[in-house]
Structures are given as C-alpha cells and as structure tokens.
XYZ file of C-alpha atoms in Angstrom:
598
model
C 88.071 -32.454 49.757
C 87.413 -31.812 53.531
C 87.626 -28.501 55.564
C 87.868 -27.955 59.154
C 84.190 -28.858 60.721
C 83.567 -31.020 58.035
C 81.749 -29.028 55.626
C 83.011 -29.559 52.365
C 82.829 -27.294 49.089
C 80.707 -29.947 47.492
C 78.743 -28.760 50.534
C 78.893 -25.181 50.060
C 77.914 -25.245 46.635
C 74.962 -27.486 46.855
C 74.416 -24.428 49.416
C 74.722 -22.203 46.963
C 72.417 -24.091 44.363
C 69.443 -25.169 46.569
C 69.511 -22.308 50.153
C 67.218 -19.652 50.076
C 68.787 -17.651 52.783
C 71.720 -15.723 51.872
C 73.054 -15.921 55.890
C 72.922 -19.517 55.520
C 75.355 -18.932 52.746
C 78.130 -17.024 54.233
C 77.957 -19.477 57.118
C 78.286 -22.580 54.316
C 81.014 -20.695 52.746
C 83.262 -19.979 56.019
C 82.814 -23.057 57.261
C 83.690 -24.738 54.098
C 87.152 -22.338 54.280
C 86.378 -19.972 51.836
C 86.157 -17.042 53.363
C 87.762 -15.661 50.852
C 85.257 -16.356 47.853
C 82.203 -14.961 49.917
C 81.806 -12.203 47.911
C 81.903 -14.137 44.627
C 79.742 -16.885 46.363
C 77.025 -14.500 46.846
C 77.417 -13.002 43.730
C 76.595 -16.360 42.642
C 74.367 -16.996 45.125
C 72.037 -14.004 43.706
C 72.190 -15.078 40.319
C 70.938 -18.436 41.381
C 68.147 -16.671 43.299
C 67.100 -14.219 40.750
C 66.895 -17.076 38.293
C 64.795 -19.283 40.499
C 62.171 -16.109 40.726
C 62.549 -15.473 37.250
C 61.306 -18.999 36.821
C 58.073 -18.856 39.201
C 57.398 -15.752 37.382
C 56.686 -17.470 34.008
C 55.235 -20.577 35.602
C 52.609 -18.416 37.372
C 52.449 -16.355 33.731
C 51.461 -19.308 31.507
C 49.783 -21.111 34.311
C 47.077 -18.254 34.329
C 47.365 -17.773 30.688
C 46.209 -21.601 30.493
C 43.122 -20.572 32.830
C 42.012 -17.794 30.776
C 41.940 -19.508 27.914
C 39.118 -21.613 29.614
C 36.840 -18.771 30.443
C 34.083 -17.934 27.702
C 32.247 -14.636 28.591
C 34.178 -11.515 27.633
C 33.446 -9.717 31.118
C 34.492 -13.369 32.820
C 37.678 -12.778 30.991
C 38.477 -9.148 32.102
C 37.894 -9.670 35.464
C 40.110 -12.623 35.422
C 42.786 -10.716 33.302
C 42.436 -7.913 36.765
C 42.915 -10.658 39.032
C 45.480 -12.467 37.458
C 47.677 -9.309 36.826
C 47.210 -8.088 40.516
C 49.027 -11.929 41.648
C 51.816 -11.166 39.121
C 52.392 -7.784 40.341
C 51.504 -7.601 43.957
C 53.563 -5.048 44.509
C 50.487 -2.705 42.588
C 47.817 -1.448 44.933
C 45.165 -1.614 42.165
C 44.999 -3.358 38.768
C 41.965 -2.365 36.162
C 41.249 -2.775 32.852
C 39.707 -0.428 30.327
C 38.132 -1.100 27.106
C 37.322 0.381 23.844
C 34.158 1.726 22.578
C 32.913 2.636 19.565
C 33.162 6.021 20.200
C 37.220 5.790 20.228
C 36.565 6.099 23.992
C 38.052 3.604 26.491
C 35.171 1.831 29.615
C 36.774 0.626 32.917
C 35.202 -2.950 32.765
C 37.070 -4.973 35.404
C 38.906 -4.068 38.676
C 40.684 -4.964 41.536
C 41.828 -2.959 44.497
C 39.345 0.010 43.317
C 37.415 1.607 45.563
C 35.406 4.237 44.126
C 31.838 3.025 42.613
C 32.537 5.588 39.828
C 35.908 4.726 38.858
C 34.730 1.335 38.271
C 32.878 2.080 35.229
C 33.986 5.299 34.171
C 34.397 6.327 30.575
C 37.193 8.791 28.790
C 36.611 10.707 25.969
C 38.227 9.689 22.845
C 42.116 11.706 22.813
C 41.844 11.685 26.813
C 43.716 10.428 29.451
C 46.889 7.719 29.010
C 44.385 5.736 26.722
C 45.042 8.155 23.893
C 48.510 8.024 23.811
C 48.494 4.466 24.496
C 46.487 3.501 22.024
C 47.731 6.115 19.385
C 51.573 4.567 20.325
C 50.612 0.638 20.778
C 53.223 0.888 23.611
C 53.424 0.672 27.687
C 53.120 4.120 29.669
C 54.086 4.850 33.064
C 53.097 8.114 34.815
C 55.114 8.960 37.698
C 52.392 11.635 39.156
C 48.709 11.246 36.885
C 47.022 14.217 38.678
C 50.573 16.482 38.012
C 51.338 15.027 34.353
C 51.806 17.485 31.868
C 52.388 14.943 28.574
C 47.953 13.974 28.101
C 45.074 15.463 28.020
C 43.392 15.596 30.876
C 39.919 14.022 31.744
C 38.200 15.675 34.463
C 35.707 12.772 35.438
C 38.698 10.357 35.193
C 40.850 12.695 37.110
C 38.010 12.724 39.477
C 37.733 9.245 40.150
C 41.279 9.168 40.762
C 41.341 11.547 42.782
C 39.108 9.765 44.943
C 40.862 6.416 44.884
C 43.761 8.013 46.140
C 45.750 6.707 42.911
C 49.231 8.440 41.905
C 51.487 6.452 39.648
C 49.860 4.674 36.872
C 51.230 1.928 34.547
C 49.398 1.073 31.236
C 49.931 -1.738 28.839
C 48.033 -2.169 25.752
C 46.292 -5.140 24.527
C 46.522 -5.499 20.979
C 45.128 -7.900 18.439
C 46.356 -8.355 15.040
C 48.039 -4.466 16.110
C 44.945 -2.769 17.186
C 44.702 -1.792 20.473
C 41.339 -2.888 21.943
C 41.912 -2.098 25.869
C 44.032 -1.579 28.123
C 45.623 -3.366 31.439
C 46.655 -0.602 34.048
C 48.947 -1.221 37.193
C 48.352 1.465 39.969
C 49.970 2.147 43.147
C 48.760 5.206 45.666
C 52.511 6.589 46.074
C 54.767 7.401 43.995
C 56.502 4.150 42.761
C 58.324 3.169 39.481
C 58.105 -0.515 38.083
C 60.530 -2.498 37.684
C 62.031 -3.261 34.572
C 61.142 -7.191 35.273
C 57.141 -5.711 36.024
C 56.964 -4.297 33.046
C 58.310 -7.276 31.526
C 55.843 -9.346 33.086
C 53.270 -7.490 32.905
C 54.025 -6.836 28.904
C 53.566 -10.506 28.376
C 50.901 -11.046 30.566
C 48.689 -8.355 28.429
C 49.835 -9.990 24.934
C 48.041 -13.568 26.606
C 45.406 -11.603 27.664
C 44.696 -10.361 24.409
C 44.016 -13.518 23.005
C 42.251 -14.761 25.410
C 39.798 -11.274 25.513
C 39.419 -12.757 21.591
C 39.118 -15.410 22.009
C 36.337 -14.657 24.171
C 34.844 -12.087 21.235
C 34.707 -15.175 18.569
C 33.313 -17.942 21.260
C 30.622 -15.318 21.886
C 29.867 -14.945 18.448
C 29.937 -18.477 17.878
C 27.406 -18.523 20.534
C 25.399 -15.866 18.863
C 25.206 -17.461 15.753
C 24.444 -21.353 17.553
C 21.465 -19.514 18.693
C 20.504 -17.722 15.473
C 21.117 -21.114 13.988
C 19.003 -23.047 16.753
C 15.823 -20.259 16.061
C 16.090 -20.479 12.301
C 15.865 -24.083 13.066
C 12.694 -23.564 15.112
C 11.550 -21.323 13.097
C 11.300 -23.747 9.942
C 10.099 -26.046 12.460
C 7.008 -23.801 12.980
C 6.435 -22.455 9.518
C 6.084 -26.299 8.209
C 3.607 -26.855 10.955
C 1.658 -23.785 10.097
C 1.813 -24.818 6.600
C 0.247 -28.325 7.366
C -2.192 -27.068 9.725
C -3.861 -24.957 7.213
C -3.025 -26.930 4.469
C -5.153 -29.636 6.116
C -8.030 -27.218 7.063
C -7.896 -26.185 3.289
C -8.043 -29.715 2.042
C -10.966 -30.416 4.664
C -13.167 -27.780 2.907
C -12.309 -25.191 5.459
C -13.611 -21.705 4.648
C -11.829 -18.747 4.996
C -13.371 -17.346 8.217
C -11.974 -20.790 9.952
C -8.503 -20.178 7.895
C -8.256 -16.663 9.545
C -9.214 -17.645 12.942
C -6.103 -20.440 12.996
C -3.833 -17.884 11.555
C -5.272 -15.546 14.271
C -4.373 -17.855 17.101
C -0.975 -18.691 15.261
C 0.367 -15.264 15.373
C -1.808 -14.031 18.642
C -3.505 -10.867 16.671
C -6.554 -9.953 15.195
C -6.777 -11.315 11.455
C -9.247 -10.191 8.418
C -9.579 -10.015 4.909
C -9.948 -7.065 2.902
C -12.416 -7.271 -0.621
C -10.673 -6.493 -3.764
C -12.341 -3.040 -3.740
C -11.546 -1.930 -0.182
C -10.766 1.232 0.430
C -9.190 0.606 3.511
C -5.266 0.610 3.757
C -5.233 0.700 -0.239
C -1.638 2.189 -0.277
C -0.449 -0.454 1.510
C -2.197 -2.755 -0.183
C -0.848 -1.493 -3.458
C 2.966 -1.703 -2.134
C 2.589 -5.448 -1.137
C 1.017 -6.130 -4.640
C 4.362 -4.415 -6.310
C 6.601 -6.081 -3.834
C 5.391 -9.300 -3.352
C 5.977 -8.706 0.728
C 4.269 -7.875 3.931
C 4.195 -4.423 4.723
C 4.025 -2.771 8.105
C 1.158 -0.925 8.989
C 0.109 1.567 12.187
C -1.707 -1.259 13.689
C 0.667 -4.271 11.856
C 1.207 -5.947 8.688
C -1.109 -5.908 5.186
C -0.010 -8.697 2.895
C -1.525 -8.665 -0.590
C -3.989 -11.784 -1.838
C -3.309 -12.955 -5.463
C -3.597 -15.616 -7.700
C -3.003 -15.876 -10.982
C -2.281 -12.074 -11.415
C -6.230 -12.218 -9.972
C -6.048 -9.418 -7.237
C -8.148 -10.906 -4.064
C -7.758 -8.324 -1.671
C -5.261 -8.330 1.402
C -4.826 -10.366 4.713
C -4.323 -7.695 7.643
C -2.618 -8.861 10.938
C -3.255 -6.021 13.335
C -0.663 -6.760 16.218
C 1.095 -4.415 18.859
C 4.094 -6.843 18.406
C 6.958 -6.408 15.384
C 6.976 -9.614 13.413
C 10.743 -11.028 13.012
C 11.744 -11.608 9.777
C 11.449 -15.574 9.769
C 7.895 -14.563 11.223
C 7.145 -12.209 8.308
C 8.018 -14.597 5.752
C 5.274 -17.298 7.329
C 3.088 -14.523 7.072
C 3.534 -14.224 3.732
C 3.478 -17.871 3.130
C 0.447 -17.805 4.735
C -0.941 -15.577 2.581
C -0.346 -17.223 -0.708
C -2.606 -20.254 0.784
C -5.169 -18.324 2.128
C -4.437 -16.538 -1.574
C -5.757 -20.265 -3.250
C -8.686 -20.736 -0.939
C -9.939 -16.762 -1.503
C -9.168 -18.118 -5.821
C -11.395 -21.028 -5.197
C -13.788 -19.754 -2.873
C -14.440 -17.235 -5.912
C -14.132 -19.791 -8.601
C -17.214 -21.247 -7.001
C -18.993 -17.703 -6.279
C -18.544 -17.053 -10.134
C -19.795 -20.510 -10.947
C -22.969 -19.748 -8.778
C -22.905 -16.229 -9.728
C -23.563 -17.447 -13.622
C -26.341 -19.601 -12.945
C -27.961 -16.859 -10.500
C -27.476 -14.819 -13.715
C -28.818 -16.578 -16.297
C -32.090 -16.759 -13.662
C -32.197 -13.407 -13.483
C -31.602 -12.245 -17.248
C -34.402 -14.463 -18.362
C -36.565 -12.853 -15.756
C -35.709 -9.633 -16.906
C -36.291 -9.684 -20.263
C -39.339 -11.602 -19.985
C -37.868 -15.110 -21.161
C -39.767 -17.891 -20.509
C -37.871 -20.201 -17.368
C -37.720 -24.044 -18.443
C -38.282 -26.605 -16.462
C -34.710 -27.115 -14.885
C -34.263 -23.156 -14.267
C -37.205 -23.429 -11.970
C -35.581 -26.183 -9.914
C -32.215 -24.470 -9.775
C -34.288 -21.358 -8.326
C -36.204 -23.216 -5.944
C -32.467 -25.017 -5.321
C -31.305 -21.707 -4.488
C -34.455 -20.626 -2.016
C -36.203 -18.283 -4.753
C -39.618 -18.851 -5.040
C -40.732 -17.746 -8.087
C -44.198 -18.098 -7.141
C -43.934 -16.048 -4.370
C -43.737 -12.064 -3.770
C -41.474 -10.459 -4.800
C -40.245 -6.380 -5.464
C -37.859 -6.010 -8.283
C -35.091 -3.407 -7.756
C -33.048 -1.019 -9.797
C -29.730 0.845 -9.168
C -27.839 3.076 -10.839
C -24.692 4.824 -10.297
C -22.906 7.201 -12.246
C -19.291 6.453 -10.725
C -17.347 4.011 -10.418
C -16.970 0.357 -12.220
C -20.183 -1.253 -13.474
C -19.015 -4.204 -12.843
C -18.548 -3.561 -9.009
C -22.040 -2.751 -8.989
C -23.401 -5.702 -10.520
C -21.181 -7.949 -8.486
C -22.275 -6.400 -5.111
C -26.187 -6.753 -6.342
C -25.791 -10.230 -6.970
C -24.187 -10.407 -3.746
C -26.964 -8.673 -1.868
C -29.768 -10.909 -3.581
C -27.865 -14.110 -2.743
C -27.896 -13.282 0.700
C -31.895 -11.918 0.712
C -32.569 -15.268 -1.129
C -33.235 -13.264 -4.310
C -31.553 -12.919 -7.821
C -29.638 -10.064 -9.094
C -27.027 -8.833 -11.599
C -26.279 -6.738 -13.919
C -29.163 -4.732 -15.843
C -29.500 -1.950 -18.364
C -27.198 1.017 -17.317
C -27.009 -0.021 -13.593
C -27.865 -3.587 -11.842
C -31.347 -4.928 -10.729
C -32.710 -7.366 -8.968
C -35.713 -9.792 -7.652
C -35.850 -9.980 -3.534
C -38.402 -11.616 -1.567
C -40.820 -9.241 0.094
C -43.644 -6.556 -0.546
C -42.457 -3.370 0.938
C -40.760 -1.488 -2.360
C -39.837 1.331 0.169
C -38.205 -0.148 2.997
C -36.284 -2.994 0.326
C -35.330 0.601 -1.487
C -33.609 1.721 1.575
C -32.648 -0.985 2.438
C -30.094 -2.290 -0.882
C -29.273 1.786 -0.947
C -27.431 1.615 2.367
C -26.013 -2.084 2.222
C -24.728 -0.799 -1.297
C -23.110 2.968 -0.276
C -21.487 1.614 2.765
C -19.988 -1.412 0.080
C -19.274 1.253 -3.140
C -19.291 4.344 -1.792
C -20.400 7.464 -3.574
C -23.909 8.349 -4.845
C -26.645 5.663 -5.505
C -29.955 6.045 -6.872
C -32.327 2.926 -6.032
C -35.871 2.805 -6.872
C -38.324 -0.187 -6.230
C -41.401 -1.493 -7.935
C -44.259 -2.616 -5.803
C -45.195 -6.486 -6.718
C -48.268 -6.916 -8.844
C -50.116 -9.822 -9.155
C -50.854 -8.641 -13.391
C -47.456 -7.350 -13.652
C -44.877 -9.969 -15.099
C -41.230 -9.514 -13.773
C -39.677 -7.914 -16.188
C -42.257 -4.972 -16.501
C -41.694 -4.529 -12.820
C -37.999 -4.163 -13.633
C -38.820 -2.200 -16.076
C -40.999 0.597 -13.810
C -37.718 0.353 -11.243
C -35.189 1.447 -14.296
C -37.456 4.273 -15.789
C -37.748 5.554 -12.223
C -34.277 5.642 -11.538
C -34.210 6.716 -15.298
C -37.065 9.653 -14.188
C -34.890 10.953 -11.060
C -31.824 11.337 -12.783
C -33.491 13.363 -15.670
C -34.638 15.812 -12.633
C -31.063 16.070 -11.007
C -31.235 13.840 -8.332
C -28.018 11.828 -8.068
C -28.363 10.147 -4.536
C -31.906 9.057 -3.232
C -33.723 5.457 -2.799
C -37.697 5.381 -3.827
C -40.253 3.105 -4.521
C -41.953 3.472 -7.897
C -45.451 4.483 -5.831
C -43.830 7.104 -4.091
C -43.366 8.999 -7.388
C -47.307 10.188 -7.516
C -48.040 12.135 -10.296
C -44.921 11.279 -12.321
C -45.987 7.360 -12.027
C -47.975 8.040 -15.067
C -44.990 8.492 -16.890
C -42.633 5.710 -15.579
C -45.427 3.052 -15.049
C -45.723 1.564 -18.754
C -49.356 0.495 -17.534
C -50.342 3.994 -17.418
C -49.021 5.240 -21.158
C -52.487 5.338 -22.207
C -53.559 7.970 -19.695
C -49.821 9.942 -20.379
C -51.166 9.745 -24.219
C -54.876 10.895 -23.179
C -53.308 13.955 -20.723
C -50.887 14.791 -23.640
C -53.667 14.838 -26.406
C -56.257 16.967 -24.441
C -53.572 19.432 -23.649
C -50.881 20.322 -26.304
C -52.783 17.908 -28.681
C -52.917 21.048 -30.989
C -49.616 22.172 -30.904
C -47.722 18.526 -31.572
C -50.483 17.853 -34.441
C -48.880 21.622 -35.682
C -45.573 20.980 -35.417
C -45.926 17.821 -37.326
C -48.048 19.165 -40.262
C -45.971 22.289 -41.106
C -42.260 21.680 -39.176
C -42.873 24.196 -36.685
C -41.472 24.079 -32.747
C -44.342 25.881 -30.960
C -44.099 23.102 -28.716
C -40.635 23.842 -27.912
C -41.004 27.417 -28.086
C -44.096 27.498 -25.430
C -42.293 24.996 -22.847
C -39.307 27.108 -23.464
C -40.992 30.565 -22.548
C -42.882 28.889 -19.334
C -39.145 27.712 -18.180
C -38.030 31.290 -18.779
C -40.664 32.618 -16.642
C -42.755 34.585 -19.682
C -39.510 36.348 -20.760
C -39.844 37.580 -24.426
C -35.879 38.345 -24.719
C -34.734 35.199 -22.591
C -37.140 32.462 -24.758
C -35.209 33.951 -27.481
C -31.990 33.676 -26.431
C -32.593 30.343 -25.562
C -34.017 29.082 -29.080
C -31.526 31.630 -30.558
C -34.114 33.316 -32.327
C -35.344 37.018 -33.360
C -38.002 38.144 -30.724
C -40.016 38.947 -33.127
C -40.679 35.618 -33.980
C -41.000 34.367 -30.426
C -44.198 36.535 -30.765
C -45.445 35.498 -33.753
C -44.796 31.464 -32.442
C -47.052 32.848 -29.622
C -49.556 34.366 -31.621
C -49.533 30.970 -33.464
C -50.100 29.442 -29.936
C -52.945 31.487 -29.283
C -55.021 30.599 -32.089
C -54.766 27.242 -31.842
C -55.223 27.128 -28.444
C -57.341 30.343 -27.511
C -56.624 33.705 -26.106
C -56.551 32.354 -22.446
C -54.073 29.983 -22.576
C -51.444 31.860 -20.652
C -54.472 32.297 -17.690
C -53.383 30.755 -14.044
C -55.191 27.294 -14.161
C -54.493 26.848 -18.161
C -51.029 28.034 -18.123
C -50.284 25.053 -15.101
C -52.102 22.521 -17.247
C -49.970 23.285 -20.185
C -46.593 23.717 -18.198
C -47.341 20.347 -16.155
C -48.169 18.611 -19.785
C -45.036 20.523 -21.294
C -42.828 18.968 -18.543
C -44.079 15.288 -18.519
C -43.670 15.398 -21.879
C -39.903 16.361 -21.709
C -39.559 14.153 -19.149
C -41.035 10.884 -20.930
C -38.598 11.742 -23.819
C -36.150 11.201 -21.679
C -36.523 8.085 -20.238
C-alpha cells in the first residue's frame, strides 16, 4: 500500500528491522503516514535494537571463549581472561583477576587498566577483602564504595593499593570449578557506578568459560609436567643401560677395580673409592645400606654397601656436592652390585693366591721340607728362598685374628715375601736384613690398617738359622714383651740384649749354665724335698726384703718365711742377700720366671 511521498509501510518496517538510528525511524514512520504508531514503532524499534546488542554480546562471549581455550600456560590464560573481560565490559575502568593460594589467600595475577606496581601482585589474607565472602558464598559481589564498605574485613595493603589506583566501586565474580572457587574476575570503575544487570550477566558467563579454560590450562600443564617426567625417565633408562654396558664391558675385559671406579667417577662427575670390609670409616652408614639394600646420603654424598653372596665387601663412596635424583641413585646402586661381582672375584682370586702363599709359608714355619714345585711357585711369586730374608712376628691382643693374618699376608705379598697366620698372632718371611727398620716398618703399615695396639718383633737372618727357628726367636720375643707388660712396641730380636738369652733357642744352653751356677741349689731343693724356696726368695726380692709382705703374698705364717730363708742361707751361704749376690740371684730369679713364660 502507498503513502504520500512514496514511502510505504513495507518501507517503514524494513526501517524498523534493519536502521540503527532511531531519528531515521520517526522520519520512516511519518513519512510512511503513521504518525500515529511512532510511539509503538519505537517501542519496537528498541526491542529490535536491544536484541541486535544482545546478540554481539554473546558472539564476542563465545568468540573469546573459543580463543582461550587455545592458550596453554595458566598465566597466558589469566591475562587473556583480563583482557577479554575489559572488551566485554568497556564500560569498567580496570579489570583484574585474583587467584587462590594455598594459604586460603587470594594473588592478583593478571590486570588491565591497573596502575599501581603493587596492586598488581598484591596478596589478601585468608577471610579478607571481597575474596572471603566471595569465595565463602560462590556468588557475584558488587561494592558500591570499597574504601567506605562496612559488610568485609578490611585489608590494609589491599586497601592501600586501592587507594592508590584511585578505584571505588568494585564488581567480583567467582570462578568456580566443579563448585570450588579458585579465583576471582573483578570489574572496577574509579567512580561510583553500578553494573548493569546485562554486565553482570555477561560478565557471569564470561567467568564460568573462563574457568574452564584456567583448567584447562592446570591439566595441559600437568600433562606437560608429566611428558617431561616421562621424557627424563626415558633418558634416564637410556643412560643407566649405557652405564651398565660400559662397565659391564670393562668387567668382561679383565678390568680391575681402580679402572671400574675411575669410569664410574667420570659417569657421575665425583670423587669415587672403595672402602675394605674392615673400614672404620663411615661404618654407620655403611651398616644402614647393608640393612637396606640402598644408597645412603652422606656429609660429603652417598655410601652404597658392596655384597655378594651375603659376603660383605666393603662400600663404594661417591663424595659429590651435588644431590643424586632418584633415577640417579638407583644407577648408583646398580652400579654397585657390579662393582659388588668384580670386588667377589677380585677376592676369589686373592684367596686362591692367598692359599698357595700359605701353604709356602706354613711349611716354612714349621720347618717342612719345600718340594720341588713349592720352590717354583715361590720363585713364581718373586720369593727367593735362597736369598735374605728377616722373619717377622705380630701379635695383637684385640680384635679378629683373622684380620690380622689377612693384612700380613697382604703386607708380604706386596714386599715380595710370604705371610699368614702363625701361633697366637701372624708372621711372616720379607726380603731384607734390617730386623729393626722391617719391625717398624709392618708395625705402622699394620696400626694405620687394624688399629689398636701391636707388638712386632723381628729376627735378624742367619746364615745357620733355618726359617722356622727364626720365626720362632720373633714369637718368643713378642711372647717375652708381653710377659713384661708391654702391649704396643716393634723390636728386633737383637735389640733385646740380655734377655736374648732367653728368647734365642740357640742360647738355652748358656740360660741352663746361668740358671745352674746361680739358684742351681735351690731348684735341686725344691725338687728333692717339695719345697718353694725358689718361689719364696724371688718372691721376697719382688717385695723389696719385706718379711710381712713375702708372706702375704705366699699366704704364709712369717715365721716360716724365715725359716725358708734360713733354708736359703745354708744352701747358699750367709752372704747371699749382699749387693752383687743379691742382683745375681734376682736377675737369675727373673729370667727364670720369664722363660716359664714363654
């Protein structure tokens, strides 16, 4: 139907459908002739309009919902969920988002329009600020005046920063996931200013988008995380099945364990070394990786117990300034258990050598005759039985014997001699002439091995002395110095002077002679009638002439400590208690105990 001018209502209400200006409108409408219907045309007209914005609205909504589920890094995705808030509500002078701790606390992460440094990272207590409601709701708050608001708990570093952005109204939505609020999106404005009810809306939405996406963020970051973890473990097997073929290799080429330790060294950059089974060093931790079966951290790194068999081998000690991860720690231990079977072989052999170095020495020792084959296994092993050598005793009255007799043979391997174990201590044969200086010598190579107190004596080599008498004079002078109290100390046999004649079986003819000429009378006495004047007269010299304390001491009358003495007398004349005849006796008296005891 036409109007005057031509404008039709077909034409006024594709007007109304498709203008943006309402002016436009009202000159559609009266020109169209329905002046009239203005009113209701706007009406209309603003319905249209509202609906139109309505729809950008949610187009620009899941349009930036669609980007942000394209960003990976959680504080990508905050910032993002700032920006993107600030283009749906542009009306908002600053949009922020806060997030929370651990602490129950809520961080400003992300901002736009901010301007204070502080603001832009600053932290509320937990039960401060519009967080704590908030969160404690799950719903939106608005806050007409912050600074003025009597319904939280105020913050005064938050108030602060405020303060100092010149912020006054605040809007706060809550970003839940699976109903646990996990930050908040905030809307500010510097005056005064309500949101609409279409803002808040909007903005509602937009946070429950922006949730998802902030988890989303969480699990691709811990799907990350654990592509890494997966890609080290990866490497890490890679590595711990090279380190097990490089030394498995080096083991299989005859490697020792000095070249074992220097590859582990260079493997895990640190200083590596391997303790004896009788170390005294780190033996707690030792003793804590033998009951675990693990590596255990030390001051200057790890100790990892060395076993085989239940055989204990000592420990491998990695001494590092760096913490070993735990895939590291495990090749350490893996490490160990190979270095474990070349320590059990490396030992198999030592024992193997160790019993043929010991049958050598036995029959040396107690004067066996060596075969044919024995001397070519000596001379096999560089000991030249022809040669010169000094025969050595030790004897300790701690510790295990056979710890002793293992670091003896030990010691004569490495002089090119034979040793092992011997009477009540360990002996041995090594190459040289000087009984002294060899004395000293196996006495501080053995204390700083053992520990404790050592007695070592050494027999000079004699061209008419077999072997095993030399032996011999070494034991009953270690035999001699213990008798006199000496429990530490490392002598030759010739430094002994006078008391050689009592060690030195050569010289028991000239003991017998001394013996005769000077208590002859009172042994022969003692062994015709059952008597102790022996006894009784070395007793009374050792109590300095004391009638009442030679007594005591062969719990006896006094009176017959005299008449013993009287006895003495006679048989051996009234001056036998003079100066020169009383040493004589009390010199004979002592060798005599002495010899007994040895």
């Amino acid at each position: 139907m036409a109007t005057s001018g031509g404008v039709t209502v077909a034409d006024a209400l594709r007007a109304l459908a498709t203008s943006v200006d309402a002016r436009e409108v009202e000159k559609v409408l009266a020109a169209a002739g329905l002046g009239d219907a203005v009113d209701a045309g706007m009406d209309v007209f603003n319905v249209l309009a509202h609906l139109r914005r309505r729809q950008r609205e949610l187009s620009g909504l899941y349009a930036t919902a669609r980007e942000l589920t394209t960003v990976r890094a959680i504080d990508e995705v905050l910032q993002s969920i700032a920006e993107r808030a600030q283009e749906l509500v542009p009306s908002a002078d600053a949009s922020y988002i806060a997030v929370r701790e651990d602490d129950g606390g809520f961080t400003v992460r992300a901002s736009v329009g901010l301007t204070s440094p502080v603001f832009k990272q600053v932290h509320t207590r937990p039960g401060t600020g519009m967080a704590a409601k908030i969160a404690k709701t799950g719903s939106p708050l608005w806050i007409r005046c912050y600074a003025g608001s009597d319904t939280i708990v105020h913050d005064p570093r938050l108030d602060a920063a405020l303060a100092e952005d010149q912020l006054v109204s605040v809007l706060g939505v809550p970003l839940k996931i699976r109903g646990e609020v996990v930050g908040i999106l905030y809307a500010a404005n510097r005056f005064e200013r309500p949101p609409s009810a279409e803002e808040s809306v909007l903005l509602g939405a937009f946070a429950d988008h922006a949730a998802v996406a902030l988890e989303n963020a969480r699990l691709f970051g811990e799907l990350d995380a654990a592509r890494r973890v997966a890609e080290e473990d990866a490497e890490t097997i890679r590595r711990a099945a090279e380190l097990h073929d490089r030394l498995t290799r080096l083991v299989l080429e005859g490697a020792d364990v000095e070249e074992v330790t220097r590859e582990i060294s260079a493997v895990f950059e640190g200083g590596v070394r391997v303790l004896r089974p009788d170390a005294r060093e780190l033996r707690e931790a030792v003793a804590e990786s033998q009951r675990n079966g693990h590596a255990v951290a030390t001051d200057g790194g790890y100790v990892t117990a060395l076993g085989a068999g239940g055989a204990r081998l000592g420990a491998l000690v990695l001494e590092t300034e760096t913490p070993l991860s735990a895939p590291d720690l495990r090749n350490l231990e893996s490490t160990a258990h190979i270095l474990s079977l070349l320590v059990f072989r490396q030992r198999a052999i030592v024992e193997a050598e160790e019993r043929v170095h010991g049958r050598l020495f036995s029959e040396l020792a107690t004067g066996g005759t060596l075969r044919d084959h024995q001397h070519l296994l000596a001379q096999a092993r560089g000991f030249d039985l022809g040669g010169s050598f000094v025969a050595v005793f030790v004897r300790r009255e701690s510790g295990r014997p056979a710890d002793l007799a293992w670091a003896m043979s030990a010691l004569a391997r490495s002089r090119d001699g034979l040793g092992g174990e011997h009477g009540a201590g360990a002996g041995a044969f090594l190459p040289g002439t000087d009984a002294g200086e060899l004395a000293r010598f196996v006495h501080e190579r053995l204390k700083r091995e053992l520990g404790g107190e050592l007695i070592v004596c050494a027999a000079e080599p004699r061209a008419s002395v077999p072997p095993d008498a030399q032996l011999r004079l070494a034991e009953r002078s270690a035999a001699l110095l213990h008798s006199l109290g000496r429990a530490d100390a490392a002598v030759s046999a010739h430094a002994l002077g006078l008391y050689g004649i009592i060690v030195d079986p050569g010289r028991s003819d000239e003991l017998a002679t001394f013996l005769h000429a000077t208590i002859g009378p009172l042994s022969e006495h003692d062994a015709a009638h059952g008597t102790a004047l022996v006894d009784t007269v070395h007793t009374y010299f050792r109590e300095g002439g004391n009638l009442a304390g030679t007594a005591r001491a062969l719990y006896v009358h006094p009176n017959t400590v005299v008449k013993r003495l009287a006895r003495v007398a006679a048989l051996l004349g009234d001056d036998w208690q003079s100066p020169d005849r009383a040493l004589e006796l009390h010199l004979a008296l002592q060798l005599r105990w002495l010899a007994d005891r040895i």
